[in-house]
mmCIF file of C-alpha atoms in Angstrom:
data_model
loop_
_atom_site.group_PDB
_atom_site.id
_atom_site.type_symbol
_atom_site.label_atom_id
_atom_site.label_comp_id
_atom_site.label_asym_id
_atom_site.label_seq_id
_atom_site.Cartn_x
_atom_site.Cartn_y
_atom_site.Cartn_z
ATOM 1 C CA MET A 1 78.487 124.043 105.746
ATOM 2 C CA ALA A 2 75.542 125.390 107.739
ATOM 3 C CA MET A 3 75.613 125.372 111.537
ATOM 4 C CA MET A 4 74.097 122.223 113.006
ATOM 5 C CA GLY A 5 72.550 121.383 116.349
ATOM 6 C CA PRO A 6 74.429 119.426 119.029
ATOM 7 C CA ILE A 7 74.678 115.655 118.862
ATOM 8 C CA LEU A 8 76.023 112.925 121.176
ATOM 9 C CA LEU A 9 77.855 110.020 119.528
ATOM 10 C CA PRO A 10 78.769 106.787 121.357
ATOM 11 C CA ALA A 11 82.542 106.491 121.043
ATOM 12 C CA LEU A 12 85.825 105.003 122.192
ATOM 13 C CA GLN A 13 88.882 107.166 122.733
ATOM 14 C CA GLY A 14 92.146 105.852 121.289
ATOM 15 C CA GLN A 15 95.702 106.922 120.653
ATOM 16 C CA PHE A 16 97.980 106.016 117.779
ATOM 17 C CA GLY A 17 101.371 107.673 117.531
ATOM 18 C CA ALA A 18 100.884 111.375 118.186
ATOM 19 C CA TRP A 19 97.196 111.290 117.319
ATOM 20 C CA VAL A 20 94.358 111.088 119.833
ATOM 21 C CA TYR A 21 91.223 109.968 118.027
ATOM 22 C CA TYR A 22 87.638 108.943 118.707
ATOM 23 C CA SER A 23 85.981 105.911 117.145
ATOM 24 C CA ALA A 24 82.294 106.795 117.034
ATOM 25 C CA ILE A 25 79.184 105.519 115.310
ATOM 26 C CA MET A 26 77.163 108.043 113.335
ATOM 27 C CA PRO A 27 73.904 107.755 111.339
ATOM 28 C CA LEU A 28 74.368 108.241 107.609
ATOM 29 C CA SER A 29 71.891 111.103 107.720
ATOM 30 C CA GLU A 30 74.262 112.949 110.062
ATOM 31 C CA VAL A 31 77.269 112.061 107.896
ATOM 32 C CA LYS A 32 75.428 113.573 104.961
ATOM 33 C CA ASP A 33 74.622 116.804 106.794
ATOM 34 C CA ARG A 34 77.737 117.374 108.887
ATOM 35 C CA ILE A 35 80.806 116.076 107.053
ATOM 36 C CA GLY A 36 82.425 117.998 104.226
ATOM 37 C CA PHE A 37 85.633 117.613 102.271
ATOM 38 C CA ALA A 38 89.236 118.434 102.997
ATOM 39 C CA ARG A 39 89.333 121.815 101.285
ATOM 40 C CA GLU A 40 90.465 123.337 104.562
ATOM 41 C CA LEU A 41 93.864 121.678 104.195
ATOM 42 C CA HIS A 42 94.976 124.491 101.874
ATOM 43 C CA ARG A 43 94.982 128.204 102.569
ATOM 44 C CA ASN A 44 95.056 128.802 98.828
ATOM 45 C CA GLU A 45 91.491 128.760 97.504
ATOM 46 C CA ARG A 46 92.499 127.410 94.092
ATOM 47 C CA LEU A 47 94.383 124.499 95.651
ATOM 48 C CA SER A 48 91.454 123.715 97.931
ATOM 49 C CA GLU A 49 89.165 123.531 94.904
ATOM 50 C CA LEU A 50 91.297 120.729 93.471
ATOM 51 C CA ILE A 51 90.021 118.344 96.133
ATOM 52 C CA GLN A 52 86.411 119.054 95.199
ATOM 53 C CA ARG A 53 87.249 118.735 91.504
ATOM 54 C CA GLN A 54 88.956 115.376 92.124
ATOM 55 C CA LEU A 55 85.742 114.057 93.632
ATOM 56 C CA GLN A 56 83.781 115.229 90.602
ATOM 57 C CA ASP A 57 86.231 113.944 87.981
ATOM 58 C CA SER A 58 86.907 110.429 89.289
ATOM 59 C CA GLY A 59 85.262 108.680 86.388
ATOM 60 C CA SER A 60 83.028 109.990 83.668
ATOM 61 C CA GLY A 61 79.396 110.999 83.556
ATOM 62 C CA LYS A 62 76.979 109.350 85.922
ATOM 63 C CA TRP A 63 79.311 106.382 86.430
ATOM 64 C CA ASN A 64 81.934 108.218 88.467
ATOM 65 C CA ARG A 65 82.823 106.831 91.891
ATOM 66 C CA ALA A 66 80.461 108.970 93.942
ATOM 67 C CA SER A 67 77.511 108.017 91.730
ATOM 68 C CA ALA A 68 78.465 104.341 91.825
ATOM 69 C CA ILE A 69 78.648 104.466 95.628
ATOM 70 C CA ALA A 70 75.274 106.223 95.805
ATOM 71 C CA GLN A 71 73.724 103.526 93.661
ATOM 72 C CA TYR A 72 75.372 100.835 95.786
ATOM 73 C CA LEU A 73 73.814 102.352 98.924
ATOM 74 C CA ARG A 74 70.351 102.511 97.420
ATOM 75 C CA ALA A 75 70.263 99.079 95.826
ATOM 76 C CA ASN A 76 72.241 96.679 98.049
ATOM 77 C CA ASP A 77 70.759 95.215 101.206
ATOM 78 C CA GLY A 78 74.183 93.693 101.837
ATOM 79 C CA ARG A 79 75.915 97.082 101.703
ATOM 80 C CA PHE A 80 78.775 97.768 104.086
ATOM 81 C CA PHE A 81 81.406 100.474 104.490
ATOM 82 C CA ASN A 82 84.563 100.438 106.521
ATOM 83 C CA ALA A 83 85.295 103.423 108.762
ATOM 84 C CA ILE A 84 85.919 106.883 107.366
ATOM 85 C CA VAL A 85 88.446 109.239 108.947
ATOM 86 C CA VAL A 86 87.219 112.758 109.707
ATOM 87 C CA GLY A 87 89.108 115.811 110.873
ATOM 88 C CA ILE A 88 87.567 118.207 113.414
ATOM 89 C CA TYR A 89 88.398 121.859 113.831
ATOM 90 C CA GLY A 90 86.650 124.867 115.261
ATOM 91 C CA GLY A 91 83.758 124.693 117.695
ATOM 92 C CA GLU A 92 83.993 122.869 120.977
ATOM 93 C CA PRO A 93 83.725 119.081 120.642
ATOM 94 C CA VAL A 94 83.623 117.618 124.145
ATOM 95 C CA TRP A 95 84.570 114.143 125.376
ATOM 96 C CA HIS A 96 82.243 112.714 128.045
ATOM 97 C CA PRO A 97 83.726 109.560 129.567
ATOM 98 C CA PHE A 98 81.401 107.521 131.706
ATOM 99 C CA ASP A 99 81.813 105.037 134.490
ATOM 100 C CA ILE A 100 81.782 101.422 133.455
ATOM 101 C CA SER A 101 81.496 98.279 135.503
ATOM 102 C CA ALA A 102 81.544 94.630 134.656
ATOM 103 C CA ARG A 103 79.780 91.482 135.666
ATOM 104 C CA PRO A 104 81.906 89.354 138.018
ATOM 105 C CA GLU A 105 82.763 86.797 135.357
ATOM 106 C CA PHE A 106 84.515 89.396 133.175
ATOM 107 C CA ASP A 107 88.238 90.112 133.381
ATOM 108 C CA ARG A 108 88.518 93.023 135.797
ATOM 109 C CA VAL A 109 91.968 94.050 134.554
ATOM 110 C CA ASN A 110 90.742 94.989 131.081
ATOM 111 C CA ILE A 111 87.635 96.721 132.399
ATOM 112 C CA ASP A 112 89.629 98.694 134.968
ATOM 113 C CA TYR A 113 92.032 99.840 132.249
ATOM 114 C CA LEU A 114 89.189 101.226 130.142
ATOM 115 C CA ALA A 115 87.671 102.949 133.149
ATOM 116 C CA GLU A 116 90.920 104.444 134.419
ATOM 117 C CA GLN A 117 91.940 105.702 131.001
ATOM 118 C CA GLU A 118 88.433 107.074 130.373
ATOM 119 C CA ARG A 119 88.310 105.321 127.008
ATOM 120 C CA VAL A 120 84.539 104.766 126.770
ATOM 121 C CA GLY A 121 81.990 107.545 126.527
ATOM 122 C CA PHE A 122 80.207 110.029 124.294
ATOM 123 C CA LEU A 123 81.713 112.520 121.876
ATOM 124 C CA GLU A 124 79.607 115.662 121.908
ATOM 125 C CA LEU A 125 79.568 117.724 118.737
ATOM 126 C CA ARG A 126 78.119 121.162 119.393
ATOM 127 C CA GLY A 127 77.325 121.831 115.728
ATOM 128 C CA THR A 128 79.715 124.775 115.466
ATOM 129 C CA GLU A 129 82.765 122.677 114.519
ATOM 130 C CA ARG A 130 83.860 121.928 110.962
ATOM 131 C CA LEU A 131 84.098 118.258 109.981
ATOM 132 C CA PHE A 132 85.946 117.155 106.844
ATOM 133 C CA ALA A 133 86.772 113.720 105.434
ATOM 134 C CA LEU A 134 90.447 112.818 105.435
ATOM 135 C CA ASP A 135 89.904 109.259 104.223
ATOM 136 C CA GLY A 136 86.652 108.174 102.596
ATOM 137 C CA GLN A 137 85.897 111.321 100.584
ATOM 138 C CA HIS A 138 84.197 109.366 97.803
ATOM 139 C CA ARG A 139 82.075 107.450 100.309
ATOM 140 C CA VAL A 140 80.960 110.728 101.852
ATOM 141 C CA ALA A 141 80.240 112.130 98.380
ATOM 142 C CA GLY A 142 78.270 108.973 97.550
ATOM 143 C CA ILE A 143 76.238 109.261 100.758
ATOM 144 C CA LYS A 144 75.351 112.853 99.930
ATOM 145 C CA ARG A 145 74.419 111.922 96.371
ATOM 146 C CA ALA A 146 72.285 108.985 97.516
ATOM 147 C CA TRP A 147 70.118 111.386 99.521
ATOM 148 C CA ALA A 148 70.024 113.978 96.756
ATOM 149 C CA ASN A 149 68.875 111.417 94.165
ATOM 150 C CA GLY A 150 66.043 109.708 95.923
ATOM 151 C CA GLY A 151 67.096 108.922 99.446
ATOM 152 C CA ALA A 152 69.093 106.177 101.103
ATOM 153 C CA ALA A 153 68.811 103.901 104.090
ATOM 154 C CA GLY A 154 68.131 106.299 106.943
ATOM 155 C CA GLY A 155 68.749 103.641 109.586
ATOM 156 C CA ASP A 156 72.317 102.871 108.553
ATOM 157 C CA ILE A 157 75.005 103.752 111.092
ATOM 158 C CA LEU A 158 78.637 104.174 110.081
ATOM 159 C CA THR A 159 81.863 104.018 112.062
ATOM 160 C CA VAL A 160 83.673 107.364 111.941
ATOM 161 C CA LEU A 161 87.170 107.957 113.273
ATOM 162 C CA PHE A 162 87.402 111.581 114.433
ATOM 163 C CA VAL A 163 90.825 113.205 114.753
ATOM 164 C CA PRO A 164 91.328 116.733 116.131
ATOM 165 C CA HIS A 165 92.779 119.340 113.805
ATOM 166 C CA SER A 166 94.398 122.637 114.701
ATOM 167 C CA ASN A 167 93.664 125.450 112.258
ATOM 168 C CA THR A 168 97.198 126.811 112.412
ATOM 169 C CA GLU A 169 99.894 126.543 109.757
ATOM 170 C CA GLU A 170 101.601 123.790 111.754
ATOM 171 C CA GLY A 171 98.286 122.048 112.367
ATOM 172 C CA ILE A 172 97.338 122.222 108.691
ATOM 173 C CA GLN A 173 100.685 120.726 107.684
ATOM 174 C CA ARG A 174 100.283 117.930 110.233
ATOM 175 C CA THR A 175 96.769 117.076 109.054
ATOM 176 C CA ARG A 176 97.795 117.359 105.405
ATOM 177 C CA ARG A 177 100.515 114.760 106.035
ATOM 178 C CA LEU A 178 97.886 112.505 107.605
ATOM 179 C CA PHE A 179 95.628 113.008 104.574
ATOM 180 C CA VAL A 180 98.450 111.932 102.240
ATOM 181 C CA ASP A 181 99.444 108.998 104.457
ATOM 182 C CA LEU A 182 95.899 107.659 104.535
ATOM 183 C CA ASN A 183 95.266 108.003 100.816
ATOM 184 C CA LYS A 184 98.730 107.260 99.417
ATOM 185 C CA ARG A 185 99.077 104.056 101.388
ATOM 186 C CA ALA A 186 95.564 102.785 100.772
ATOM 187 C CA VAL A 187 95.743 99.480 98.887
ATOM 188 C CA PRO A 188 92.929 98.996 96.349
ATOM 189 C CA VAL A 189 91.169 95.658 96.181
ATOM 190 C CA GLY A 190 93.089 93.526 93.687
ATOM 191 C CA THR A 191 91.666 91.369 90.925
ATOM 192 C CA LYS A 192 92.613 88.240 92.859
ATOM 193 C CA ASP A 193 90.456 89.247 95.823
ATOM 194 C CA ILE A 194 87.592 90.262 93.544
ATOM 195 C CA ILE A 195 87.594 86.895 91.811
ATOM 196 C CA ILE A 196 87.750 84.942 95.064
ATOM 197 C CA LEU A 197 85.456 86.995 97.301
ATOM 198 C CA ASP A 198 83.312 89.566 95.506
ATOM 199 C CA GLU A 199 79.599 88.731 95.814
ATOM 200 C CA VAL A 200 78.501 91.755 93.778
ATOM 201 C CA ASP A 201 80.797 91.775 90.725
ATOM 202 C CA LEU A 202 78.951 89.667 88.129
ATOM 203 C CA PRO A 203 82.023 88.410 86.219
ATOM 204 C CA ALA A 204 83.509 87.181 89.516
ATOM 205 C CA ILE A 205 80.264 85.426 90.456
ATOM 206 C CA LEU A 206 80.047 83.733 87.051
ATOM 207 C CA THR A 207 83.729 82.739 87.119
ATOM 208 C CA ARG A 208 83.389 81.044 90.506
ATOM 209 C CA ARG A 209 80.157 79.354 89.549
ATOM 210 C CA LEU A 210 81.622 77.888 86.360
ATOM 211 C CA VAL A 211 84.611 76.543 88.283
ATOM 212 C CA ASP A 212 82.387 75.181 91.049
ATOM 213 C CA GLU A 213 79.559 73.682 89.025
ATOM 214 C CA HIS A 214 80.189 72.994 85.352
ATOM 215 C CA ASP A 215 81.926 69.891 84.053
ATOM 216 C CA TRP A 216 83.844 71.917 81.469
ATOM 217 C CA PHE A 217 85.530 74.040 84.135
ATOM 218 C CA SER A 218 85.483 72.068 87.391
ATOM 219 C CA ARG A 219 87.858 69.181 86.593
ATOM 220 C CA GLY A 220 91.108 71.130 86.340
ATOM 221 C CA GLN A 221 90.466 72.965 83.077
ATOM 222 C CA VAL A 222 90.952 76.174 85.079
ATOM 223 C CA ASP A 223 94.102 76.677 87.141
ATOM 224 C CA ILE A 224 92.548 78.243 90.256
ATOM 225 C CA GLU A 225 95.957 78.806 91.846
ATOM 226 C CA ARG A 226 97.161 81.055 89.031
ATOM 227 C CA PHE A 227 96.084 84.681 88.927
ATOM 228 C CA THR A 228 98.355 85.782 86.103
ATOM 229 C CA ALA A 229 97.553 86.141 82.412
ATOM 230 C CA THR A 230 100.033 83.397 81.491
ATOM 231 C CA ILE A 231 100.003 79.646 81.766
ATOM 232 C CA PRO A 232 102.910 77.205 81.325
ATOM 233 C CA ARG A 233 103.172 75.313 78.051
ATOM 234 C CA ASN A 234 103.151 71.965 79.895
ATOM 235 C CA SER A 235 100.051 72.762 82.001
ATOM 236 C CA ASP A 236 97.034 70.501 81.608
ATOM 237 C CA ALA A 237 94.751 73.481 82.335
ATOM 238 C CA LEU A 238 93.234 75.525 79.524
ATOM 239 C CA PHE A 239 93.729 78.856 81.254
ATOM 240 C CA SER A 240 94.189 80.507 84.625
ATOM 241 C CA ILE A 241 91.240 81.684 86.684
ATOM 242 C CA ALA A 242 92.358 85.257 85.969
ATOM 243 C CA THR A 243 92.066 84.631 82.218
ATOM 244 C CA LEU A 244 88.617 83.076 82.627
ATOM 245 C CA TYR A 245 87.526 86.147 84.603
ATOM 246 C CA ASN A 246 89.015 88.467 81.976
ATOM 247 C CA VAL A 247 87.238 86.645 79.152
ATOM 248 C CA ILE A 248 83.868 86.831 80.905
ATOM 249 C CA LYS A 249 84.445 90.491 81.709
ATOM 250 C CA ARG A 250 85.134 91.236 78.039
ATOM 251 C CA VAL A 251 82.178 89.369 76.573
ATOM 252 C CA LEU A 252 79.646 90.287 79.244
ATOM 253 C CA PRO A 253 78.581 93.826 78.215
ATOM 254 C CA SER A 254 78.319 93.196 74.470
ATOM 255 C CA ALA A 255 78.019 89.472 73.869
ATOM 256 C CA LEU A 256 75.966 88.213 76.807
ATOM 257 C CA ALA A 257 73.449 91.077 76.866
ATOM 258 C CA SER A 258 70.874 90.801 74.100
ATOM 259 C CA SER A 259 68.861 93.991 74.640
ATOM 260 C CA ALA A 260 69.286 97.610 75.668
ATOM 261 C CA GLU A 261 67.705 96.792 79.029
ATOM 262 C CA GLU A 262 70.230 94.031 79.650
ATOM 263 C CA LYS A 263 73.128 96.288 78.680
ATOM 264 C CA ASN A 264 71.964 98.812 81.283
ATOM 265 C CA GLU A 265 71.525 96.012 83.799
ATOM 266 C CA ILE A 266 75.087 94.850 83.238
ATOM 267 C CA LYS A 267 76.392 98.369 83.821
ATOM 268 C CA ASP A 268 74.980 98.063 87.337
ATOM 269 C CA ALA A 269 76.201 94.492 87.802
ATOM 270 C CA PHE A 270 79.699 95.544 88.821
ATOM 271 C CA SER A 271 78.432 97.478 91.849
ATOM 272 C CA ILE A 272 75.022 95.936 92.612
ATOM 273 C CA ARG A 273 74.357 92.222 93.031
ATOM 274 C CA LEU A 274 71.727 91.147 90.546
ATOM 275 C CA PRO A 275 68.769 88.977 91.615
ATOM 276 C CA GLU A 276 69.536 85.266 91.480
ATOM 277 C CA VAL A 277 67.234 84.749 88.509
ATOM 278 C CA ARG A 278 69.252 87.292 86.515
ATOM 279 C CA ILE A 279 72.557 85.728 87.595
ATOM 280 C CA ASP A 280 71.176 82.389 86.362
ATOM 281 C CA HIS A 281 70.320 84.045 83.052
ATOM 282 C CA TYR A 282 73.837 85.370 82.486
ATOM 283 C CA TYR A 283 75.331 82.088 83.644
ATOM 284 C CA GLY A 284 73.388 80.437 80.842
ATOM 285 C CA ARG A 285 74.598 83.058 78.387
ATOM 286 C CA ALA A 286 78.195 82.512 79.487
ATOM 287 C CA LEU A 287 77.802 78.787 78.861
ATOM 288 C CA ALA A 288 76.349 79.579 75.436
ATOM 289 C CA TYR A 289 79.460 81.615 74.666
ATOM 290 C CA PHE A 290 81.859 78.825 75.616
ATOM 291 C CA ARG A 291 79.809 76.186 73.802
ATOM 292 C CA GLY A 292 79.866 78.339 70.682
ATOM 293 C CA LEU A 293 83.607 78.843 71.068
ATOM 294 C CA ALA A 294 84.047 75.072 71.302
ATOM 295 C CA ASP A 295 82.023 74.699 68.093
ATOM 296 C CA ALA A 296 84.602 76.928 66.410
ATOM 297 C CA ASN A 297 87.457 74.539 67.217
ATOM 298 C CA PRO A 298 87.113 70.728 67.417
ATOM 299 C CA GLN A 299 90.303 70.388 69.457
ATOM 300 C CA LEU A 300 88.931 72.790 72.071
ATOM 301 C CA ARG A 301 85.620 70.938 72.231
ATOM 302 C CA GLN A 302 87.376 67.595 72.670
ATOM 303 C CA TYR A 303 89.451 69.029 75.493
ATOM 304 C CA MET A 304 86.455 70.574 77.296
ATOM 305 C CA GLU A 305 84.511 67.323 77.087
ATOM 306 C CA GLU A 306 87.327 64.891 77.944
ATOM 307 C CA GLY A 307 89.037 67.121 80.520
ATOM 308 C CA PRO A 308 92.665 67.800 81.442
ATOM 309 C CA GLU A 309 93.517 64.126 81.848
ATOM 310 C CA SER A 310 93.239 63.804 78.047
ATOM 311 C CA GLY A 311 96.570 65.624 77.649
ATOM 312 C CA ILE A 312 95.129 67.653 74.798
ATOM 313 C CA ALA A 313 96.190 71.013 76.267
ATOM 314 C CA VAL A 314 99.877 70.107 76.159
ATOM 315 C CA VAL A 315 99.518 68.752 72.614
ATOM 316 C CA ALA A 316 97.680 71.893 71.464
ATOM 317 C CA ARG A 317 100.554 74.076 72.713
ATOM 318 C CA ASN A 318 103.138 71.995 70.907
ATOM 319 C CA PRO A 319 105.192 74.117 68.460
ATOM 320 C CA ASP A 320 103.931 71.908 65.636
ATOM 321 C CA VAL A 321 100.253 72.490 66.546
ATOM 322 C CA ARG A 322 100.209 76.073 67.904
ATOM 323 C CA ASN A 323 96.488 76.301 68.731
ATOM 324 C CA VAL A 324 95.979 79.899 69.864
ATOM 325 C CA LEU A 325 92.849 79.018 71.847
ATOM 326 C CA PHE A 326 95.053 77.153 74.310
ATOM 327 C CA ARG A 327 96.919 80.357 75.053
ATOM 328 C CA PRO A 328 95.465 83.119 77.251
ATOM 329 C CA VAL A 329 96.166 85.743 74.587
ATOM 330 C CA GLY A 330 94.112 83.739 72.103
ATOM 331 C CA GLN A 331 91.173 83.405 74.471
ATOM 332 C CA VAL A 332 91.209 87.150 75.151
ATOM 333 C CA SER A 333 91.604 88.072 71.457
ATOM 334 C CA PHE A 334 88.721 85.814 70.439
ATOM 335 C CA ALA A 335 86.566 87.153 73.286
ATOM 336 C CA THR A 336 87.224 90.753 72.246
ATOM 337 C CA ALA A 337 86.432 90.129 68.580
ATOM 338 C CA ILE A 338 83.343 88.033 69.328
ATOM 339 C CA ALA A 339 82.082 90.710 71.731
ATOM 340 C CA GLY A 340 82.470 93.341 69.000
ATOM 341 C CA LEU A 341 80.622 91.227 66.457
ATOM 342 C CA ALA A 342 77.921 90.332 68.997
ATOM 343 C CA ALA A 343 77.271 94.009 69.690
ATOM 344 C CA ARG A 344 76.581 94.425 66.006
ATOM 345 C CA ASP A 345 75.036 91.111 64.948
ATOM 346 C CA GLY A 346 74.089 89.205 68.122
ATOM 347 C CA LEU A 347 75.924 86.457 69.989
ATOM 348 C CA GLU A 348 74.812 83.542 67.842
ATOM 349 C CA ALA A 349 75.937 85.228 64.617
ATOM 350 C CA ALA A 350 79.223 86.258 66.235
ATOM 351 C CA LEU A 351 79.938 82.701 67.363
ATOM 352 C CA GLN A 352 79.136 81.443 63.877
ATOM 353 C CA ALA A 353 81.602 83.965 62.468
ATOM 354 C CA ALA A 354 84.238 82.801 64.960
ATOM 355 C CA GLN A 355 84.396 79.495 63.111
ATOM 356 C CA SER A 356 86.290 81.434 60.414
ATOM 357 C CA PHE A 357 88.870 82.861 62.829
ATOM 358 C CA PRO A 358 92.404 81.491 62.360
ATOM 359 C CA THR A 359 93.640 79.378 65.252
ATOM 360 C CA ASP A 360 97.112 78.419 64.030
ATOM 361 C CA MET A 361 99.626 80.879 65.471
ATOM 362 C CA ALA A 362 101.754 80.425 62.348
ATOM 363 C CA GLN A 363 99.069 82.362 60.457
ATOM 364 C CA SER A 364 98.001 86.015 60.491
ATOM 365 C CA PRO A 365 97.273 87.849 62.683
ATOM 366 C CA PHE A 366 99.429 85.907 65.166
ATOM 367 C CA VAL A 367 102.675 85.037 63.405
ATOM 368 C CA HIS A 368 105.491 87.451 64.289
ATOM 369 C CA ILE A 369 103.004 89.241 66.580
ATOM 370 C CA ILE A 370 102.583 86.734 69.415
ATOM 371 C CA TRP A 371 104.434 83.787 67.857
ATOM 372 C CA GLU A 372 108.074 83.734 66.754
ATOM 373 C CA PRO A 373 108.228 80.879 64.177
ATOM 374 C CA THR A 374 112.023 80.583 63.997
ATOM 375 C CA GLN A 375 112.565 80.221 67.727
ATOM 376 C CA GLN A 376 109.119 78.702 68.205
ATOM 377 C CA LYS A 377 108.212 80.754 71.234
ATOM 378 C CA MET A 378 105.603 83.263 72.362
ATOM 379 C CA ILE A 379 106.085 87.027 72.064
ATOM 380 C CA SER A 380 104.617 88.498 75.236
ATOM 381 C CA SER A 381 104.541 92.098 74.009
ATOM 382 C CA GLY A 382 102.255 91.470 71.041
ATOM 383 C CA SER A 383 98.957 90.569 72.710
ATOM 384 C CA GLY A 384 97.341 93.980 72.272
ATOM 385 C CA LEU A 385 98.312 94.235 68.607
ATOM 386 C CA ALA A 386 97.114 90.691 67.903
ATOM 387 C CA THR A 387 93.706 91.586 69.334
ATOM 388 C CA ARG A 388 93.498 94.768 67.245
ATOM 389 C CA LEU A 389 94.500 92.887 64.087
ATOM 390 C CA LEU A 390 91.855 90.225 64.658
ATOM 391 C CA LYS A 391 89.264 92.952 65.133
ATOM 392 C CA TYR A 392 90.474 94.553 61.879
ATOM 393 C CA MET A 393 90.163 91.235 60.055
ATOM 394 C CA CYS A 394 86.569 91.003 61.334
ATOM 395 C CA GLY A 395 85.734 94.489 60.051
ATOM 396 C CA LEU A 396 85.556 95.955 63.557
ATOM 397 C CA GLU A 397 88.557 98.260 63.257
ATOM 398 C CA PRO A 398 89.555 100.536 60.357
ATOM 399 C CA ALA A 399 92.856 100.336 58.487
ATOM 400 C CA THR A 400 94.471 103.285 60.227
ATOM 401 C CA ASP A 401 98.070 104.421 59.714
ATOM 402 C CA ARG A 402 98.702 103.692 63.371
ATOM 403 C CA LEU A 403 97.598 100.068 63.026
ATOM 404 C CA ARG A 404 99.548 99.657 59.785
ATOM 405 C CA ASN A 405 102.713 101.136 61.287
ATOM 406 C CA SER A 406 102.435 98.955 64.395
ATOM 407 C CA TYR A 407 102.087 95.899 62.191
ATOM 408 C CA ARG A 408 105.070 96.839 60.046
ATOM 409 C CA THR A 409 107.200 97.523 63.103
ATOM 410 C CA ALA A 410 106.346 94.111 64.564
ATOM 411 C CA LEU A 411 107.164 92.395 61.266
ATOM 412 C CA ARG A 412 110.222 94.611 60.671
ATOM 413 C CA ASN A 413 108.920 95.159 57.169
ATOM 414 C CA ASP A 414 108.249 98.719 56.014
ATOM 415 C CA THR A 415 106.055 97.601 53.110
ATOM 416 C CA ALA A 416 103.964 94.918 54.828
ATOM 417 C CA GLN A 417 100.237 95.116 54.169
ATOM 418 C CA LEU A 418 97.619 94.412 56.778
ATOM 419 C CA PRO A 419 96.212 90.855 56.819
ATOM 420 C CA ASN A 420 93.269 90.084 54.580
ATOM 421 C CA ARG A 421 89.805 90.623 55.963
ATOM 422 C CA LEU A 422 87.894 87.495 56.941
ATOM 423 C CA ASP A 423 84.878 86.442 54.943
ATOM 424 C CA ILE A 424 82.399 86.226 57.796
ATOM 425 C CA GLY A 425 79.267 87.332 55.959
#
């Protein structure tokens, strides 16, 4: 990285364990120019290249993480990053504490502590030091890419935690351990938090809006306390909120987008909040999907219209009824098959075809795959195969040896033939 000029950064000095660090604020333009990646943590050049390669290979094509972050920076007024952690070595970074005083009404004890410990001041970077990201490498890569591909918000200021690094073998080992600690122990945002909180992710927005606003989802049809893919047989709810989210996520790219422009728009809709008018559009499309699904099964329509108090959900899961649409695996299988047909024929045609899908779990492709007829219980391991078989029956998947062998293994029948194709026009 080229030598830079000096810069003063407002900062606080802190200590955690054996590390002294500085919590500073830094313009994104300076982050872009000054901060590199942690290649310096390895003496071996080939090992150091692995870090750079990891940044390039996290994802595929233009939708890898750095590109997604760059697009997020350019397109979201509500953008926000948490702090990145940056190692410093070489050069002569200097800490400039300054005197602080307080108005009389403030607590003198706390102010005196900060003053005596020299915790408030400026961190001076001379421009000769090397800065490398220990935590937040993809955010740094995204910042750099945002500038390279058309600029980013030059006024944004980011919190950066600077930690000193000694370029000795012992120092490298110490910093390498910190690098691993920061990245190994980082907890990714879970699906539960996305569904509840994410104001960018379109499937999450649509899921919450359906549960909040629409009569078919707001009266207990969705178990909002359950974030698993299962639901008890005796539940009055149709499915968990996690299943509703999963269904919307599956149908969104293929079934709810009706043009190439919309498909591209939906690619962005997981990292960039769409305008409200476009969210309204996809909300309407989601409702069209569920209305069409209800048209495919009178029992489902009756339940959606009458609500959980009707008791229909419990009846539909009765071993003598076995309606697959009242099981999460059935909702997901139908959504996957309808999405595949919609990509080929359009949503309306796909929903019309869904009226021919079997719903009795005692029939193919569900019997012995997700439903054990003798013991009259669900088979949790068969959900993926059931979905593939339904796609095959719709003409969306070929009759491969792998599919045939999986089917025969599930049936424990070495001569079993794949289910008949559906006549869906």
